[in-house]
mmCIF file of N, CA, C and O in Angstrom:
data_model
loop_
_atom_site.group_PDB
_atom_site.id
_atom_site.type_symbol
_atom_site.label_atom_id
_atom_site.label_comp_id
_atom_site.label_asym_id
_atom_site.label_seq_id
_atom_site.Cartn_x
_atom_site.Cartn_y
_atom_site.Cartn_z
ATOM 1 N N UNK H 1 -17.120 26.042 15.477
ATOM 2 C CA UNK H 1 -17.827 25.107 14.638
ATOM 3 C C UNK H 1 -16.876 23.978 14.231
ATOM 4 O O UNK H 1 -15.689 24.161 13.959
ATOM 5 N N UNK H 2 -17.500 22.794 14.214
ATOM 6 C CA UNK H 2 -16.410 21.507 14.135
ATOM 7 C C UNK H 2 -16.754 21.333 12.500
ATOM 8 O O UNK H 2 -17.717 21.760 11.864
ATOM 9 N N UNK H 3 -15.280 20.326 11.949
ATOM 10 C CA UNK H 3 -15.993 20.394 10.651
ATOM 11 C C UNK H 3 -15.764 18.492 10.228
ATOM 12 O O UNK H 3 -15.060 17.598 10.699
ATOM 13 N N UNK H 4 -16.571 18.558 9.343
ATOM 14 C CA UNK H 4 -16.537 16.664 9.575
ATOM 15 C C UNK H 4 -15.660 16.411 8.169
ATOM 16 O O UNK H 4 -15.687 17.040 7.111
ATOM 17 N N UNK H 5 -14.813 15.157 8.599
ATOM 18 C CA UNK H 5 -13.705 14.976 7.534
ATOM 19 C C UNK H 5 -14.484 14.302 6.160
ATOM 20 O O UNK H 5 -15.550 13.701 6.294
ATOM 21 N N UNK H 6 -14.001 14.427 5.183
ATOM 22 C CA UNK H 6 -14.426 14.467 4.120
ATOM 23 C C UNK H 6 -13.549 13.775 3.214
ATOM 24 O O UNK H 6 -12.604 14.379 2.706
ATOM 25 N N UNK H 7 -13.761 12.642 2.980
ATOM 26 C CA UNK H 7 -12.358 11.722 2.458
ATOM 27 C C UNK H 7 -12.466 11.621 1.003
ATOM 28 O O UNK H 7 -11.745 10.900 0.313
ATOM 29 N N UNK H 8 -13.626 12.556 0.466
ATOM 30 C CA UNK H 8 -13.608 12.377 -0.924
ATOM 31 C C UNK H 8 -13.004 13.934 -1.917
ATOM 32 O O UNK H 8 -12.731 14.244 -3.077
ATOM 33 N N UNK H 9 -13.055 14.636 -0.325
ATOM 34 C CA UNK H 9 -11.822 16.112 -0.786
ATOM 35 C C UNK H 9 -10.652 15.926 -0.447
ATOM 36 O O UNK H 9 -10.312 16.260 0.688
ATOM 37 N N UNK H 10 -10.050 15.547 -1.028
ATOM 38 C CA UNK H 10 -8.335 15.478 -0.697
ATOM 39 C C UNK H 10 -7.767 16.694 -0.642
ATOM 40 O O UNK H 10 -8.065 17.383 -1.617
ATOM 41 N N UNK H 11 -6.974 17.275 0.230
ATOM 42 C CA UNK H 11 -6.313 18.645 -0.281
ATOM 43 C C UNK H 11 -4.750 18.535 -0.643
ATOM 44 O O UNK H 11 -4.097 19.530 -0.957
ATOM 45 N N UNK H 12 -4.316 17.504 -0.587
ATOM 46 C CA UNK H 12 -3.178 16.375 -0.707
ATOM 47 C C UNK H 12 -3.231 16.369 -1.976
ATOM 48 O O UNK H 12 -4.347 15.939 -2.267
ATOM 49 N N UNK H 13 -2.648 16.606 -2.905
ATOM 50 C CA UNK H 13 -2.529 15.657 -4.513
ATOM 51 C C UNK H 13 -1.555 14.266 -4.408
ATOM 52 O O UNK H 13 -0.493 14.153 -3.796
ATOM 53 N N UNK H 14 -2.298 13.217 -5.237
ATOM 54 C CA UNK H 14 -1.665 11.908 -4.731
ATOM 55 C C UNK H 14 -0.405 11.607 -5.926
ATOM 56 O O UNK H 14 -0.855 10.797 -6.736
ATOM 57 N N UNK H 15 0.985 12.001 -6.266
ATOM 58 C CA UNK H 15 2.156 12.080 -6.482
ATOM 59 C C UNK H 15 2.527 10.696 -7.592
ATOM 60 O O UNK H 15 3.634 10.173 -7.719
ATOM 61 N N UNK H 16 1.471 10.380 -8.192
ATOM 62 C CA UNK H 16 1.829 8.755 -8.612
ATOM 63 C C UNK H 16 3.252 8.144 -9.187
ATOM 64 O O UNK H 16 3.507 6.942 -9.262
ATOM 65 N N UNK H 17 4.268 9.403 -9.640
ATOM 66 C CA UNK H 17 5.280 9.283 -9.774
ATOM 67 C C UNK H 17 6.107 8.557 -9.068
ATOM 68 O O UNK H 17 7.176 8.094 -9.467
ATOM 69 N N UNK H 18 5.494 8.408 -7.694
ATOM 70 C CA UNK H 18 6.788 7.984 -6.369
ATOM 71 C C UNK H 18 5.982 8.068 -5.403
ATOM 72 O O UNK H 18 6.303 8.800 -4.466
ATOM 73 N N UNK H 19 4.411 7.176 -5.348
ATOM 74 C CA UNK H 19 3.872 6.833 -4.395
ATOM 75 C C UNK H 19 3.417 5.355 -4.506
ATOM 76 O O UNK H 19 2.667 5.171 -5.464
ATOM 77 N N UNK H 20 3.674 4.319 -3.801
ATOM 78 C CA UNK H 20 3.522 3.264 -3.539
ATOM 79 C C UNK H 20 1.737 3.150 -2.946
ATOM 80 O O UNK H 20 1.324 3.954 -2.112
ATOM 81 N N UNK H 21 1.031 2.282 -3.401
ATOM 82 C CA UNK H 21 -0.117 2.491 -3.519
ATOM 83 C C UNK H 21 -0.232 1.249 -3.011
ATOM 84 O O UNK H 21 0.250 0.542 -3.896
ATOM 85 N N UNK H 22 -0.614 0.473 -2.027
ATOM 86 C CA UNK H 22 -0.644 -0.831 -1.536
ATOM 87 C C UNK H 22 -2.053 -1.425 -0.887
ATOM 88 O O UNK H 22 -2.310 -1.312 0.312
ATOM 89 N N UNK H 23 -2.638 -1.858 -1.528
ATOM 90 C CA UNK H 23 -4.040 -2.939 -0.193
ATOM 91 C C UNK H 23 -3.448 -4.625 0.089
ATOM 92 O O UNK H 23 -2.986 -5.552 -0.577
ATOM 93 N N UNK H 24 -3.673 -4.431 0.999
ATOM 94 C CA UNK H 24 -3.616 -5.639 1.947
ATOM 95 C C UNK H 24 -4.948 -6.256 2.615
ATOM 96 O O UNK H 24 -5.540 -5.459 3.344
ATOM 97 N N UNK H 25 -5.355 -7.166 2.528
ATOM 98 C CA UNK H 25 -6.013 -8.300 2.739
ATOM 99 C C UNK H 25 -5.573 -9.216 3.797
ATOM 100 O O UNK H 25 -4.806 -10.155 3.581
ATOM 101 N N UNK H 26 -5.965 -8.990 4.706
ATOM 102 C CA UNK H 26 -5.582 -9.917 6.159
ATOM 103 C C UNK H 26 -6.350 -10.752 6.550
ATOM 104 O O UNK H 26 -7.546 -10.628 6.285
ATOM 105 N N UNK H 27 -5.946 -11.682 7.184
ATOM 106 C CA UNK H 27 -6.892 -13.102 7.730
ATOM 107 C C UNK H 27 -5.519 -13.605 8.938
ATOM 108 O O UNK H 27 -4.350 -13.257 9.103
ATOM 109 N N UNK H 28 -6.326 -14.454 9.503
ATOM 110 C CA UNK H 28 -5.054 -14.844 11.207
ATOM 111 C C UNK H 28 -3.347 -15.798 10.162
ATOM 112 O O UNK H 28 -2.148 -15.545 10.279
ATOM 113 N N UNK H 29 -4.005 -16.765 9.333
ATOM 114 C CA UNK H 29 -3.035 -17.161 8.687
ATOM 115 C C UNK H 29 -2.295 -16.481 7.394
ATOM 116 O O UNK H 29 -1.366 -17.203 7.031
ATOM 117 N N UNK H 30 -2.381 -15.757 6.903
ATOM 118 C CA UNK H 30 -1.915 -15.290 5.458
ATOM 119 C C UNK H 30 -2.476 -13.804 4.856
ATOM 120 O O UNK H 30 -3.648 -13.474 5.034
ATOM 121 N N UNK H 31 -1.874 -13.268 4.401
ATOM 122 C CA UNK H 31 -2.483 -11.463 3.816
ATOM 123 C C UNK H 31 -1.676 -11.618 2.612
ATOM 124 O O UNK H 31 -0.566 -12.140 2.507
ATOM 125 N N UNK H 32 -2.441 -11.060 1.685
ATOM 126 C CA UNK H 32 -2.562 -10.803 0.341
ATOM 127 C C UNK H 32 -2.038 -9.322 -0.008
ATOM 128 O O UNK H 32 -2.687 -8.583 0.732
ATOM 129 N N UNK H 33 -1.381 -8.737 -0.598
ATOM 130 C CA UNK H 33 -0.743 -7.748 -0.507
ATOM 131 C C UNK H 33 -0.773 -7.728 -2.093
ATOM 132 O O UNK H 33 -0.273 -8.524 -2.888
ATOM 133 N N UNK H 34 -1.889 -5.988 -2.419
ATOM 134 C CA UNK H 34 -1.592 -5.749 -4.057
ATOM 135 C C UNK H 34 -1.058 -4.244 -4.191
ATOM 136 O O UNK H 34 -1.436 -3.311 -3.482
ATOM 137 N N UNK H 35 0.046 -4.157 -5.394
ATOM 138 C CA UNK H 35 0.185 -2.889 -4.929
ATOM 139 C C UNK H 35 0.371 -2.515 -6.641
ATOM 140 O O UNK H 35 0.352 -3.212 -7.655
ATOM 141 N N UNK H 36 0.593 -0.776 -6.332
ATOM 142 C CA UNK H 36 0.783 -0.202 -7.502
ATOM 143 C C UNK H 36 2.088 0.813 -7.260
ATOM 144 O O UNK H 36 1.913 1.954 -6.832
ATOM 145 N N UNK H 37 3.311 0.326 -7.552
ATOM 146 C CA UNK H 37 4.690 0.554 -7.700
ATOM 147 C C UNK H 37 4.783 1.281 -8.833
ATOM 148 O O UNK H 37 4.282 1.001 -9.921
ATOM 149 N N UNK H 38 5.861 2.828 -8.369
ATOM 150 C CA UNK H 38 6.085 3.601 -9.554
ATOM 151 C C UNK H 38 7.812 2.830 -9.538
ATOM 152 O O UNK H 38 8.653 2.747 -8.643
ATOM 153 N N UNK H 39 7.795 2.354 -11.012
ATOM 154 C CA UNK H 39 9.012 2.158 -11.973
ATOM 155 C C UNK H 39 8.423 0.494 -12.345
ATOM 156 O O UNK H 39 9.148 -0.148 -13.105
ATOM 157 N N UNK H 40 7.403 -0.055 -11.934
ATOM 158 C CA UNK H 40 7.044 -1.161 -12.227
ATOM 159 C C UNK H 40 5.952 -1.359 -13.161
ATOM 160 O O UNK H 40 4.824 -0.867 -13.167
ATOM 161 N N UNK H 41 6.761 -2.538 -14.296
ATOM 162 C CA UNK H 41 5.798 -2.277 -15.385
ATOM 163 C C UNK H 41 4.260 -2.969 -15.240
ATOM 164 O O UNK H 41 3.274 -2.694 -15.923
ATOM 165 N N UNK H 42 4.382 -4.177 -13.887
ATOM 166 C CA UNK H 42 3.329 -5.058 -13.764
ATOM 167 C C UNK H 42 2.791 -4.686 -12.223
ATOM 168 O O UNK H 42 3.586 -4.160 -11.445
ATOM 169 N N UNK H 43 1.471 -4.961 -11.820
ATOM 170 C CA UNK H 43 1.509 -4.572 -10.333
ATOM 171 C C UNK H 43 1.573 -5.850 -9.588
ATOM 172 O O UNK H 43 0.861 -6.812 -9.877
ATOM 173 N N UNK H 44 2.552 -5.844 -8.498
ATOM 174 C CA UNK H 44 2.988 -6.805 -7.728
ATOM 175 C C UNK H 44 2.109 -7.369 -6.747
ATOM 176 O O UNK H 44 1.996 -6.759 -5.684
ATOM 177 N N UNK H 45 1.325 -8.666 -6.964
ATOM 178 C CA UNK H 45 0.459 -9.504 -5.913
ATOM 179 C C UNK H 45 1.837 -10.446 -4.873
ATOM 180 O O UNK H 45 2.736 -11.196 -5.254
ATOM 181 N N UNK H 46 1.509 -10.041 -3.701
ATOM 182 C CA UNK H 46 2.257 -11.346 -3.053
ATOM 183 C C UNK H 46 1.063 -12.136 -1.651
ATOM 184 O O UNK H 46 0.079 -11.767 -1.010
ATOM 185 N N UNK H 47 1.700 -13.046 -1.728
ATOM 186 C CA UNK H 47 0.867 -14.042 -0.479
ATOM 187 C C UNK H 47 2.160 -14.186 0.404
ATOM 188 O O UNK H 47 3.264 -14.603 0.053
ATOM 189 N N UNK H 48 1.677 -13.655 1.863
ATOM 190 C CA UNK H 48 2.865 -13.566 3.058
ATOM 191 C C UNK H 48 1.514 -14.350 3.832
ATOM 192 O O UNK H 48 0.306 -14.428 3.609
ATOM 193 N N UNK H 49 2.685 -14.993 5.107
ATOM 194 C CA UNK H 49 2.156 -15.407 6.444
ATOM 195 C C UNK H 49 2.203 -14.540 6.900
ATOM 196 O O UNK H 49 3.114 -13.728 6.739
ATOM 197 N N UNK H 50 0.853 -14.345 7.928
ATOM 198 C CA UNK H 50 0.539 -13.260 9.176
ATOM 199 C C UNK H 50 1.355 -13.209 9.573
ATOM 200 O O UNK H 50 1.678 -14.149 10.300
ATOM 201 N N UNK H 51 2.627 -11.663 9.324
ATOM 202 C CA UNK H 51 3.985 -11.333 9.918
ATOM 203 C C UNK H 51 4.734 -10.284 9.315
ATOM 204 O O UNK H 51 5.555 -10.196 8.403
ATOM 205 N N UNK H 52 3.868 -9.082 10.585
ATOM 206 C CA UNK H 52 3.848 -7.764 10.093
ATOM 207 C C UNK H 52 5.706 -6.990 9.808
ATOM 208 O O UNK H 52 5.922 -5.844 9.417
ATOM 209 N N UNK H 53 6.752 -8.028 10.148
ATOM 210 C CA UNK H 53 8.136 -8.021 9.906
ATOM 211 C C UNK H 53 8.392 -8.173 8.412
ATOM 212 O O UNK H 53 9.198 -7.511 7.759
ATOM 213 N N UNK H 54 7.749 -8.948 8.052
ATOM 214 C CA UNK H 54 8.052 -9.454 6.507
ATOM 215 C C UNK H 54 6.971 -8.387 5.651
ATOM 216 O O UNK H 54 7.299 -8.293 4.468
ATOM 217 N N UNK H 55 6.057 -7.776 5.929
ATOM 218 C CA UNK H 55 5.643 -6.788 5.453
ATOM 219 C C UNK H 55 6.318 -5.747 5.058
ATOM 220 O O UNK H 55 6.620 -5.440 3.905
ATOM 221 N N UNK H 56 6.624 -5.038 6.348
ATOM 222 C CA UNK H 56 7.215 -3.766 6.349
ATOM 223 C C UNK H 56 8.909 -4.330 5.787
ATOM 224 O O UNK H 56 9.653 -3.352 5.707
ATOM 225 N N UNK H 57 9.568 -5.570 5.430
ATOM 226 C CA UNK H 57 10.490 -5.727 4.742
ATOM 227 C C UNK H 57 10.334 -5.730 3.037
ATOM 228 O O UNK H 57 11.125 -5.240 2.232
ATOM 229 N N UNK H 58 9.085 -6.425 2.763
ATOM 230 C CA UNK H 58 8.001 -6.274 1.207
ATOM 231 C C UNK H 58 7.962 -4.804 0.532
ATOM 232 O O UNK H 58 8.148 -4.513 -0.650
ATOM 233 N N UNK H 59 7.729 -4.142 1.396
ATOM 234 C CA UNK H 59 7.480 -2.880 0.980
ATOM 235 C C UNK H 59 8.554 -1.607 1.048
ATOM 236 O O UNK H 59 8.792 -0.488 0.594
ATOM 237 N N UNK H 60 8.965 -2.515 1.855
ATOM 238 C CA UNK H 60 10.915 -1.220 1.333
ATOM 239 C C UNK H 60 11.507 -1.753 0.310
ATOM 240 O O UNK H 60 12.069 -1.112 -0.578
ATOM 241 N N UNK H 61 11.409 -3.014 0.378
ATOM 242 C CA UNK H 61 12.315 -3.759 -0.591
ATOM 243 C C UNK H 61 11.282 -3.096 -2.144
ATOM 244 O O UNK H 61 11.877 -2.875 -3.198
ATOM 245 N N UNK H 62 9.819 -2.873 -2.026
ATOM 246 C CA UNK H 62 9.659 -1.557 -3.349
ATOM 247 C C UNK H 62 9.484 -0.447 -2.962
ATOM 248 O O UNK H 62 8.659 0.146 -3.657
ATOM 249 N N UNK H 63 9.867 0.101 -2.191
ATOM 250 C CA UNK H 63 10.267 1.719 -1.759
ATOM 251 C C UNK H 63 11.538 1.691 -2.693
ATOM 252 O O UNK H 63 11.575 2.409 -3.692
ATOM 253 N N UNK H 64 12.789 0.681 -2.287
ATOM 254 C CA UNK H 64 14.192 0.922 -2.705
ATOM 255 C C UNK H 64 14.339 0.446 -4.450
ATOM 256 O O UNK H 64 15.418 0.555 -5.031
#
């Protein structure tokens, strides 16, 4: 019997202590990036050019 995923049972607990919580908003020129950072007192909006390098540099730079 197959079983169908169910995204509103998590069996995961989500860690908010030290989980980076991020939506992104994409379009061909520019993505919008909002996130919810543990040790940050405000949540961080940024506007990047389409440039999935400078992303994944955005988001270590609040990993670290």
């Amino acid at each position: 019997m197959s079983h169908l995923f169910d995204a509103s049972r998590s069996f995961t607990a989500l860690e908010q202590d030290n989980t980076i919580v991020a939506v992104i908003e994409m379009s061909q020129a520019k993505w919008l990036i909002a996130a919810l950072v543990p040790g940050f007192k405000r949540q961080p909006l940024k506007t990047l050019d389409a440039d999935a390098p400078a992303l994944l540099k955005l988001l270590q730079r609040w990993r670290a």
